[in-house]
PDB file of C-alpha atoms in Angstrom:
ATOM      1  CA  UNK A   1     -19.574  11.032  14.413  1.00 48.00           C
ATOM      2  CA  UNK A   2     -22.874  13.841  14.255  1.00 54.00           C
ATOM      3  CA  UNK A   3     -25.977  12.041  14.459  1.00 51.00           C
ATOM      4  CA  UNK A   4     -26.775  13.692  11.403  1.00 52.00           C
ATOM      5  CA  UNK A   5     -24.597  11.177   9.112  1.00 55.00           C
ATOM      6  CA  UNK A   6     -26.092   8.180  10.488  1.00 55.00           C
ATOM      7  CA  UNK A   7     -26.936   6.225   7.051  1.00 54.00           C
ATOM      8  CA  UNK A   8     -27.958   2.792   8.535  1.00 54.00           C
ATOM      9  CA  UNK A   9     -30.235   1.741  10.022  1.00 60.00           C
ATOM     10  CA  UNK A  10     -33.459   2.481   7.912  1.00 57.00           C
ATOM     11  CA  UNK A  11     -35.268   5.184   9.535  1.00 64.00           C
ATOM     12  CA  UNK A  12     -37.683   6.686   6.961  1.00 65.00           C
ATOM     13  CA  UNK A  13     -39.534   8.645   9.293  1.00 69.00           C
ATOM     14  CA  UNK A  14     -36.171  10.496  11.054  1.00 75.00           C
ATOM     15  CA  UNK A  15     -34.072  10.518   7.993  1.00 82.00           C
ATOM     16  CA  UNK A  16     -33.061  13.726   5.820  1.00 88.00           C
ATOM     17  CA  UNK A  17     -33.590  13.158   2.200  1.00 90.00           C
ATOM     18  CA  UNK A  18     -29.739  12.845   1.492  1.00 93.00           C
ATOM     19  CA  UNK A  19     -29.547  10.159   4.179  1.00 91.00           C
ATOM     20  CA  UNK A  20     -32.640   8.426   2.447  1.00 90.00           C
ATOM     21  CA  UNK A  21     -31.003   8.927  -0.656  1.00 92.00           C
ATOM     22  CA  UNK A  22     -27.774   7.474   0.534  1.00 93.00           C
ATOM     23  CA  UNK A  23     -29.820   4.313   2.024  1.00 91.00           C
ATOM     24  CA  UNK A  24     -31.164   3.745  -1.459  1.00 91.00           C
ATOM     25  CA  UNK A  25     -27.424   3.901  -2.855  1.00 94.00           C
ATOM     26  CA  UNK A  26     -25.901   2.055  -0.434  1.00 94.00           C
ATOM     27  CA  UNK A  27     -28.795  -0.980  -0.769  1.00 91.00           C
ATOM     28  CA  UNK A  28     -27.320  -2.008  -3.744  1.00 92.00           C
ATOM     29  CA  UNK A  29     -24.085  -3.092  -2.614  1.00 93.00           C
ATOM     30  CA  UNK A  30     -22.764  -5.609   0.053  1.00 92.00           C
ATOM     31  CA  UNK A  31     -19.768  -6.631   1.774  1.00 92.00           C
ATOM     32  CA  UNK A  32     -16.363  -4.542   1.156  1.00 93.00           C
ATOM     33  CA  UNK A  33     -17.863  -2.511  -1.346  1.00 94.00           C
ATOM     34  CA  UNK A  34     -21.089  -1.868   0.867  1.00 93.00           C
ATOM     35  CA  UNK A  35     -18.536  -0.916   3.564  1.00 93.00           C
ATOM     36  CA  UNK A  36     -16.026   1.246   1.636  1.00 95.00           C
ATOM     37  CA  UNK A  37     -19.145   3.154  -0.186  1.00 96.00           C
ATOM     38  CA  UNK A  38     -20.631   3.686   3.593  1.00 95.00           C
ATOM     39  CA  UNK A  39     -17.116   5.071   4.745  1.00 96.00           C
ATOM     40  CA  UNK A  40     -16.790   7.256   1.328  1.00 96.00           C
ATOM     41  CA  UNK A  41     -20.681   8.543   2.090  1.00 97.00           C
ATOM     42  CA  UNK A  42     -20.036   9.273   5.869  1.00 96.00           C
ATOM     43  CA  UNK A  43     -16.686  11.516   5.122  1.00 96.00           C
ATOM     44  CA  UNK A  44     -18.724  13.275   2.659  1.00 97.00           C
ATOM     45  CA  UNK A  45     -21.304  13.964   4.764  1.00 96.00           C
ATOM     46  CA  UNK A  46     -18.996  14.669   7.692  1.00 96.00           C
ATOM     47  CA  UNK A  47     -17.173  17.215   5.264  1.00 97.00           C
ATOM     48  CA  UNK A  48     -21.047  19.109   4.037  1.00 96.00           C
ATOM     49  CA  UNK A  49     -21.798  19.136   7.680  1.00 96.00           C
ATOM     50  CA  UNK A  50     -18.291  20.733   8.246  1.00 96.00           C
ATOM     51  CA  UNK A  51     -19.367  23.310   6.083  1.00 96.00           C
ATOM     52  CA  UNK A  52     -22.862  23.772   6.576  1.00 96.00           C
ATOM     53  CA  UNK A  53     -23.448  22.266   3.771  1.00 96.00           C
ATOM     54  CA  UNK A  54     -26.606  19.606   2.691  1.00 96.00           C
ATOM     55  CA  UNK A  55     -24.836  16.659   1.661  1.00 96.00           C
ATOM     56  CA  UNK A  56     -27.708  16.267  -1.550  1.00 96.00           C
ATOM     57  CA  UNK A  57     -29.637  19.248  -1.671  1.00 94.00           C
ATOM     58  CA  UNK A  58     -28.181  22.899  -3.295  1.00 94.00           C
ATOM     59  CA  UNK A  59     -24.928  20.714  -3.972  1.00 96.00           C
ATOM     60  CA  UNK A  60     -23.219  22.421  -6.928  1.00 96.00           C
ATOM     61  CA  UNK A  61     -19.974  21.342  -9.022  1.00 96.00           C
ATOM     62  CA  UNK A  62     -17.794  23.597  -6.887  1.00 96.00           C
ATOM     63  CA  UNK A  63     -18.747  21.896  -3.661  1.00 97.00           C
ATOM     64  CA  UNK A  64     -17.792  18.714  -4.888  1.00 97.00           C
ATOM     65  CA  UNK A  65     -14.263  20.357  -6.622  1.00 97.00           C
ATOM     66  CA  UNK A  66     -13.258  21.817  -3.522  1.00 97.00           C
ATOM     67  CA  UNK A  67     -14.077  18.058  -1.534  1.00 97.00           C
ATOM     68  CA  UNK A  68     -11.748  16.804  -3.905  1.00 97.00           C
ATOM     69  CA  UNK A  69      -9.629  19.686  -2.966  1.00 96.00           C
ATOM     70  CA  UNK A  70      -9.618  18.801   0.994  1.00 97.00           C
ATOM     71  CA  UNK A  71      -9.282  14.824   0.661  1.00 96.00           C
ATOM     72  CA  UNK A  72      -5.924  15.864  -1.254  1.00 94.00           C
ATOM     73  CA  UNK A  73      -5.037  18.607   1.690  1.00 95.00           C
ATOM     74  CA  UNK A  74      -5.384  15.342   3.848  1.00 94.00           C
ATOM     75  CA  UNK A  75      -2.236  13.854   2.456  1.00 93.00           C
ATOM     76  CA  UNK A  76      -4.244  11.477   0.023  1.00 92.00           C
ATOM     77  CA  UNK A  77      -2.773  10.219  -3.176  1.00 92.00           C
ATOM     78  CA  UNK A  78      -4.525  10.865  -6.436  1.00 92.00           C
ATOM     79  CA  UNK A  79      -5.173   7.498  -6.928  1.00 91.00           C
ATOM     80  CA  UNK A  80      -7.024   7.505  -3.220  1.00 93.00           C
ATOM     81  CA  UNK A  81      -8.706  10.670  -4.447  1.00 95.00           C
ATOM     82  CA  UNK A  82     -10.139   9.012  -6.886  1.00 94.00           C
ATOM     83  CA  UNK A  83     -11.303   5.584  -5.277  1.00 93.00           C
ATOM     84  CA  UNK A  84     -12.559   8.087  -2.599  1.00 95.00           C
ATOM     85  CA  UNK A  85     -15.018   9.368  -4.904  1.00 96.00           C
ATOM     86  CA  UNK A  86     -16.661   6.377  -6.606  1.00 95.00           C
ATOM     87  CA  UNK A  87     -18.755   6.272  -3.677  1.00 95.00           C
ATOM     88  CA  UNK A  88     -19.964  10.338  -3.440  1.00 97.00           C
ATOM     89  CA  UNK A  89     -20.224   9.871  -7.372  1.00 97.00           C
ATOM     90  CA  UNK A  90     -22.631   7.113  -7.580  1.00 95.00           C
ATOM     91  CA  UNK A  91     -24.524   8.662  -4.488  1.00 96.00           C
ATOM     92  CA  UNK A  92     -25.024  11.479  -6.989  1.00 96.00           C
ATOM     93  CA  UNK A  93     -25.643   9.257 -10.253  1.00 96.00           C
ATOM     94  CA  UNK A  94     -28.607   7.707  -8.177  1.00 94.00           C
ATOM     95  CA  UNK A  95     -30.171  10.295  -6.505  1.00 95.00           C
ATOM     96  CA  UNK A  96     -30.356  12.137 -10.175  1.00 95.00           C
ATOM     97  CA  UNK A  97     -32.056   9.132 -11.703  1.00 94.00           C
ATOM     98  CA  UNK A  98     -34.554   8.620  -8.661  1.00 92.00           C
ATOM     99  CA  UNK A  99     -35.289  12.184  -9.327  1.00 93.00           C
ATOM    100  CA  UNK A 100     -34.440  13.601  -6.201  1.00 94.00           C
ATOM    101  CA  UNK A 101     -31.611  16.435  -7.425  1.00 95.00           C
ATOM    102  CA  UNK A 102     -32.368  17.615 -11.156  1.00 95.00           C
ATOM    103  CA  UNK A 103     -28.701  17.624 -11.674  1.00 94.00           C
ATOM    104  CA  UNK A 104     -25.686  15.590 -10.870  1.00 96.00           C
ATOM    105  CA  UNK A 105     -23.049  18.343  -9.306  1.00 96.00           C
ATOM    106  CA  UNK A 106     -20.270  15.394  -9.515  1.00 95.00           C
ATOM    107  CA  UNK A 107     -20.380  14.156 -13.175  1.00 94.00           C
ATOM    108  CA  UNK A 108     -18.077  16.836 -14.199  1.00 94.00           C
ATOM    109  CA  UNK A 109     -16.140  17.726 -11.149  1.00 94.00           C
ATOM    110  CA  UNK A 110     -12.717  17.010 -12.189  1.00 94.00           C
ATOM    111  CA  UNK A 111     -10.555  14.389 -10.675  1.00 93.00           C
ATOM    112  CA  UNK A 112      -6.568  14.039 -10.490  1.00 92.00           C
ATOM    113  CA  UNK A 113      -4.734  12.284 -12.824  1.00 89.00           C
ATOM    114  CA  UNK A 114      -3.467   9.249 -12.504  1.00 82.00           C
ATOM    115  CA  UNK A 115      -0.904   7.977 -14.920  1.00 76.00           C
ATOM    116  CA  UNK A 116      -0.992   4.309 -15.346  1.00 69.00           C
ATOM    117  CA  UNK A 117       2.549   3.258 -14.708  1.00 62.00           C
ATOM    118  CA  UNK A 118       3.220   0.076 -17.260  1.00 58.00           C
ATOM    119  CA  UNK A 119       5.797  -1.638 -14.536  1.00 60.00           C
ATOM    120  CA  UNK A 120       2.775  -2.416 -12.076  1.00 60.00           C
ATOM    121  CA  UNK A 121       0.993  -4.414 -14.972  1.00 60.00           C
ATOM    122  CA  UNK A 122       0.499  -8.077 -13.920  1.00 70.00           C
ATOM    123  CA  UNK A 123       1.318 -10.163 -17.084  1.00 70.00           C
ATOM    124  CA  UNK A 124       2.856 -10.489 -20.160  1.00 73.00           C
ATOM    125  CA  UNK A 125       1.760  -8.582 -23.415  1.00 76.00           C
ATOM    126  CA  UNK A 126       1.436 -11.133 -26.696  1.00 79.00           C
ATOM    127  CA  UNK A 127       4.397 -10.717 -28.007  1.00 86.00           C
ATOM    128  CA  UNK A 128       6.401 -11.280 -24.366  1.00 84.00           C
ATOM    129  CA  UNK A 129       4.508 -14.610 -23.852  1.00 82.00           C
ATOM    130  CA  UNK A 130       5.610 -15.463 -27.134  1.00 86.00           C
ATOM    131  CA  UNK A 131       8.935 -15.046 -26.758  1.00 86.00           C
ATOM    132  CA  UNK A 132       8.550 -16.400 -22.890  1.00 80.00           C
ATOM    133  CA  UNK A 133       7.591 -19.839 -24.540  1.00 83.00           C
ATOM    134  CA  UNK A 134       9.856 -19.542 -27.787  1.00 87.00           C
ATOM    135  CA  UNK A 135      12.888 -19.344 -24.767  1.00 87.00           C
ATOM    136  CA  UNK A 136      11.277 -22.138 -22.715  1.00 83.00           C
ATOM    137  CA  UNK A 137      11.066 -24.500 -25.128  1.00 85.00           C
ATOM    138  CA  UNK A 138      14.953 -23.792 -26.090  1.00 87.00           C
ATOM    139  CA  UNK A 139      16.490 -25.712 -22.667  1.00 88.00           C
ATOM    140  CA  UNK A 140      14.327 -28.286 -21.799  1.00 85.00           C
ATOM    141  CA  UNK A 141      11.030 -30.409 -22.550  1.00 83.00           C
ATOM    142  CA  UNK A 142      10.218 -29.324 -18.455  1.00 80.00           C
ATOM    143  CA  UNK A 143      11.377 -25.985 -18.862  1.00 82.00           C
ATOM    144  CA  UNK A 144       8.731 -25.465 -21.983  1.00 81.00           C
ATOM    145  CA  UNK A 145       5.994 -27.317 -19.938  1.00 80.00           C
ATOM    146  CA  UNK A 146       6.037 -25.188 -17.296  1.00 80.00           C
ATOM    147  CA  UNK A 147       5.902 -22.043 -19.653  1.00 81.00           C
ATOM    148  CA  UNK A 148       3.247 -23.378 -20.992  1.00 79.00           C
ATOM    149  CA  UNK A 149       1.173 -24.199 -17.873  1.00 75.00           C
ATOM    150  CA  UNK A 150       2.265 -20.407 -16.452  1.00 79.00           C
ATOM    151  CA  UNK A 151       1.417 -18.436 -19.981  1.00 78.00           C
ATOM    152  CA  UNK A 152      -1.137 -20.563 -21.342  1.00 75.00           C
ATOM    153  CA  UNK A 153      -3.283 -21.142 -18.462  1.00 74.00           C
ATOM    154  CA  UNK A 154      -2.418 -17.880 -16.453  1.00 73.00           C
ATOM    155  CA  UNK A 155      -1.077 -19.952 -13.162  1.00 71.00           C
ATOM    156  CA  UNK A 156       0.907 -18.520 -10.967  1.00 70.00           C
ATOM    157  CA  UNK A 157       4.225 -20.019  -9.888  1.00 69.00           C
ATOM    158  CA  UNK A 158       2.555 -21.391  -6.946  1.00 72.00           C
ATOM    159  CA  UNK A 159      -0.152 -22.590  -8.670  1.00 73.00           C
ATOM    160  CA  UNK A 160       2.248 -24.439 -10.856  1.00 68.00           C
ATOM    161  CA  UNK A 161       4.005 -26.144  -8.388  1.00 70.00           C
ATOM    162  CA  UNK A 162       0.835 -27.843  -7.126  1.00 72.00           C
ATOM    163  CA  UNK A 163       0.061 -29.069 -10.631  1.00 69.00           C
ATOM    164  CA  UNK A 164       0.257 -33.412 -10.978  1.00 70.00           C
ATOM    165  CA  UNK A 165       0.526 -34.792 -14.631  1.00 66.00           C
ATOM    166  CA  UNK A 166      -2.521 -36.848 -13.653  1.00 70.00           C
ATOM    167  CA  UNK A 167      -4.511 -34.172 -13.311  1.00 63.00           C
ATOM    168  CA  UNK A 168      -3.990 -33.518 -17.097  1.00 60.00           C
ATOM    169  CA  UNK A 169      -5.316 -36.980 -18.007  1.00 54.00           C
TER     170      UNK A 169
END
């Protein structure tokens, strides 16, 4: 990677003002996000330098568009597009508010769709828990018990199974 999209560590004296910008940014975070936002930051930078581009400063709406354009000409999925960009976002959120950039080039850059597919939804709507415990109930005292302790208490089947009656004293 350039030298040039170094973000850590704090250099004040050697650092561009997008790389002091991203610092400030990335300070807020730690752990996996702190690590995905630094990986987001670098590509973005890797991708201005690509195209002799300032990663902060005289960054327009397009720029950012046609960013969004490559990470899909990289095979990305939508939904990667648009994790990919919470990081380059908020970089841009921030550095408006400290007053570095008088404008933030991302907040209306548009971003793919992507449609929220009902099948992948973990849990039961209202009405299917309460026909989940209506059916329970039907066979046996056990059977409702442990509808109850998987719907009520949002255990998993797992969870469940590690569950002693003594516990519920």
């Amino acid at each position: 990677m350039p030298a040039s999209t170094i973000l850590l560590p704090f250099q004040p004296l050697s650092m561009s003002t997008a790389q002091l910008a991203a610092v400030s940014f990335l300070a807020r975070y730690s752990g996996r996000t702190h690590a995905l936002y630094t990986y987001q930051l670098k590509r973005w930078f890797t991708w201005c330098e690509g195209n002799g581009l300032d990663p902060l400063v005289g960054i327009q709406r397009a720029h950012v568009e046609l960013y969004i354009r490559h990470l899909g000409d990289t095979g990305l999925m939508d939904s990667s597009i648009v994790t990919m960009m919470h990081g380059v976002r908020g970089y841009f959120r921030f550095a408006h508010i400290d007053g570095l950039i008088t404008a933030d080039p991302a907040v209306y850059a548009r971003l793919p769709k992507v449609q929220c597919d009902e099948s992948r939804t973990q849990g039961l709507d209202r009405l299917e828990l309460i026909r989940f415990l209506q059916v329970a109930q039907t066979l046996t005292v056990h059977h409702g018990a442990l509808a109850f302790l998987l719907g009520i208490n949002a255990l998993r089947a797992s969870e469940a199974a590690g569950v002693r009656v003594e516990d519920y004293a």
